[in-house]
Short mmCIF file of C-alpha atoms in Angstrom, two decimals:
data_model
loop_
_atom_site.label_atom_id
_atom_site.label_comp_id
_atom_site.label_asym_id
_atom_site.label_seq_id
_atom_site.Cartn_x
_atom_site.Cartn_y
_atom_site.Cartn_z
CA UNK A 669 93.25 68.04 108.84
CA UNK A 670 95.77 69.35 111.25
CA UNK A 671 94.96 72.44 113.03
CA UNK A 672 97.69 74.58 111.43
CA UNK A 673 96.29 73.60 107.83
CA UNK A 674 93.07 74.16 109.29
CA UNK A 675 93.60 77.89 110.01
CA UNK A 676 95.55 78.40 106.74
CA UNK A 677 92.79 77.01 104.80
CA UNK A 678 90.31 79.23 107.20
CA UNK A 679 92.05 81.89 106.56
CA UNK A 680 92.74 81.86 103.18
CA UNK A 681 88.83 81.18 102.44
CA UNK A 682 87.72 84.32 104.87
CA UNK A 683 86.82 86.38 101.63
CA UNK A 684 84.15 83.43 100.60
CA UNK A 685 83.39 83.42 104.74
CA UNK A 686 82.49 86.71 105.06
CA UNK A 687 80.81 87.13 101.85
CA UNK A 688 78.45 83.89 102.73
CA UNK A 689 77.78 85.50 106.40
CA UNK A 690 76.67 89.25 104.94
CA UNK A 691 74.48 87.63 102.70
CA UNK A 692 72.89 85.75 106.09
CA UNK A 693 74.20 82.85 106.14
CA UNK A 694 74.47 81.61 109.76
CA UNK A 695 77.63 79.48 111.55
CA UNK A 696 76.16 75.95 110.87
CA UNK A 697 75.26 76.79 107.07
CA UNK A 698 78.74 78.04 106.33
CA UNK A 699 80.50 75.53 108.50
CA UNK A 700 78.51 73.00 105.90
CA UNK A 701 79.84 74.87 102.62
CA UNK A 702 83.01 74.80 103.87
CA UNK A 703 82.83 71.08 104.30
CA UNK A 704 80.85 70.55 101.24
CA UNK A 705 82.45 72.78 98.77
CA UNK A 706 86.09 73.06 100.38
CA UNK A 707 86.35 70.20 102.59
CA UNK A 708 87.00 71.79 105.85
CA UNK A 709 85.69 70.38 108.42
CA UNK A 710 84.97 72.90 111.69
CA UNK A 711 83.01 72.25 114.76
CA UNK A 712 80.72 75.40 115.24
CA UNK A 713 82.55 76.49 117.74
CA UNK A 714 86.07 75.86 115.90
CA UNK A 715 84.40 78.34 113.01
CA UNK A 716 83.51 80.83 115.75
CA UNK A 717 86.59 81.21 117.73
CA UNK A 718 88.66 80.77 114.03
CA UNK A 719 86.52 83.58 112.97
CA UNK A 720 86.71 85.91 115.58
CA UNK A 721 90.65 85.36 116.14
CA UNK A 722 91.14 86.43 112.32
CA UNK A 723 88.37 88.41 111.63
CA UNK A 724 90.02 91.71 112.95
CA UNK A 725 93.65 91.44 111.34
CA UNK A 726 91.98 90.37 107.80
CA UNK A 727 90.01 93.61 108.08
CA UNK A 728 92.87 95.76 109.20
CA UNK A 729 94.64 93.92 106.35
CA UNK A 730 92.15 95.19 103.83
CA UNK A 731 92.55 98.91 105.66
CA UNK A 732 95.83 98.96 104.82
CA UNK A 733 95.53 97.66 101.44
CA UNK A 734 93.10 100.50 101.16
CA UNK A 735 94.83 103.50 102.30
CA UNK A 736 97.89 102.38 100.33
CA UNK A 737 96.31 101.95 97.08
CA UNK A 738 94.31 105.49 97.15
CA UNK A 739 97.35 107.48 99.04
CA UNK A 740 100.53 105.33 98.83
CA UNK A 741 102.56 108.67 99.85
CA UNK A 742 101.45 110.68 103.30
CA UNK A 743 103.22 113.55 103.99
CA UNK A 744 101.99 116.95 105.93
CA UNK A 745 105.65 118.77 104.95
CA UNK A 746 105.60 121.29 101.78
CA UNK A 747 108.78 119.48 101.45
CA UNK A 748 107.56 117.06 99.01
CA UNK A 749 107.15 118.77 95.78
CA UNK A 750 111.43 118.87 95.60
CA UNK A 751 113.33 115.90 94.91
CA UNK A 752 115.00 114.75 98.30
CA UNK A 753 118.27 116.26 98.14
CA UNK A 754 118.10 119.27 95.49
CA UNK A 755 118.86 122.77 96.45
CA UNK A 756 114.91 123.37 96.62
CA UNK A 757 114.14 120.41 98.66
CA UNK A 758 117.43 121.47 101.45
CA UNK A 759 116.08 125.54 101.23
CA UNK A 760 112.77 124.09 102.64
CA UNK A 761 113.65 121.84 105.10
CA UNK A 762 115.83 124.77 106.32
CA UNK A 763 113.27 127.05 106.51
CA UNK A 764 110.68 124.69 108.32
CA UNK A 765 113.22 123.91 110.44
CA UNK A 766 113.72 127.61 111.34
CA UNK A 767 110.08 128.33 111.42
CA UNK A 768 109.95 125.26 114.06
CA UNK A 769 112.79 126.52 116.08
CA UNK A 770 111.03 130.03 116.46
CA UNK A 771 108.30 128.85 117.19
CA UNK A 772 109.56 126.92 119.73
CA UNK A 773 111.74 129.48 121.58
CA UNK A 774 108.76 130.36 123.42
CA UNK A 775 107.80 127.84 125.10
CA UNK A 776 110.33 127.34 128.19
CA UNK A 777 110.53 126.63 131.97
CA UNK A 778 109.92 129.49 134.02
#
């Protein structure tokens, strides 16, 4: 296999990789699943430095995926209870904005 396919395979299998490691498998067993079961062929060291280059943006992958799904929509302003554009939603924003600006005056070089 050619070492692009190689990592596309690895990475699409990371799921089954990580899943086989938490339940204690160690490098050599899974390197022989992978061969056996999904005919990927990695030295030991191939599955290590594989694993540890994709290991951290799979997981911050899955983060993502996470915060998405349980809060697709962030927002700290009160702002968001008008629809964008409607009297209601341009009367906040102005008064934020005001409340900002006052606050703001303050603070000044001396």
């Amino acid at each position: 296999m050619l070492p692009k396919i190689k990592s596309k395979a690895f990475i699409r299998l990371l799921p089954q990789i990580f899943e086989l490691r938490e339940q204690g498998y160690s490098y050599e067993e899974v390197t022989a699943i992978l061969e056996k079961d999904y005919g990927l062929v990695l030295s030991i060291k191939q599955f290590s430095v594989y694993l540890a280059r994709y290991k951290n943006s799979h997981m911050s992958k899955v983060e993502k995926q996470i915060e998405t799904s349980q809060d697709p929509i962030k927002s700290d302003s009160s702002t968001n209870d008008y629809v964008f554009g409607s009297p209601e939603h341009k009367a906040a924003v102005q008064k934020e904005t005001e409340e900002l600006f006052r606050s703001n005056q303050n603070v000044g070089l001396r």
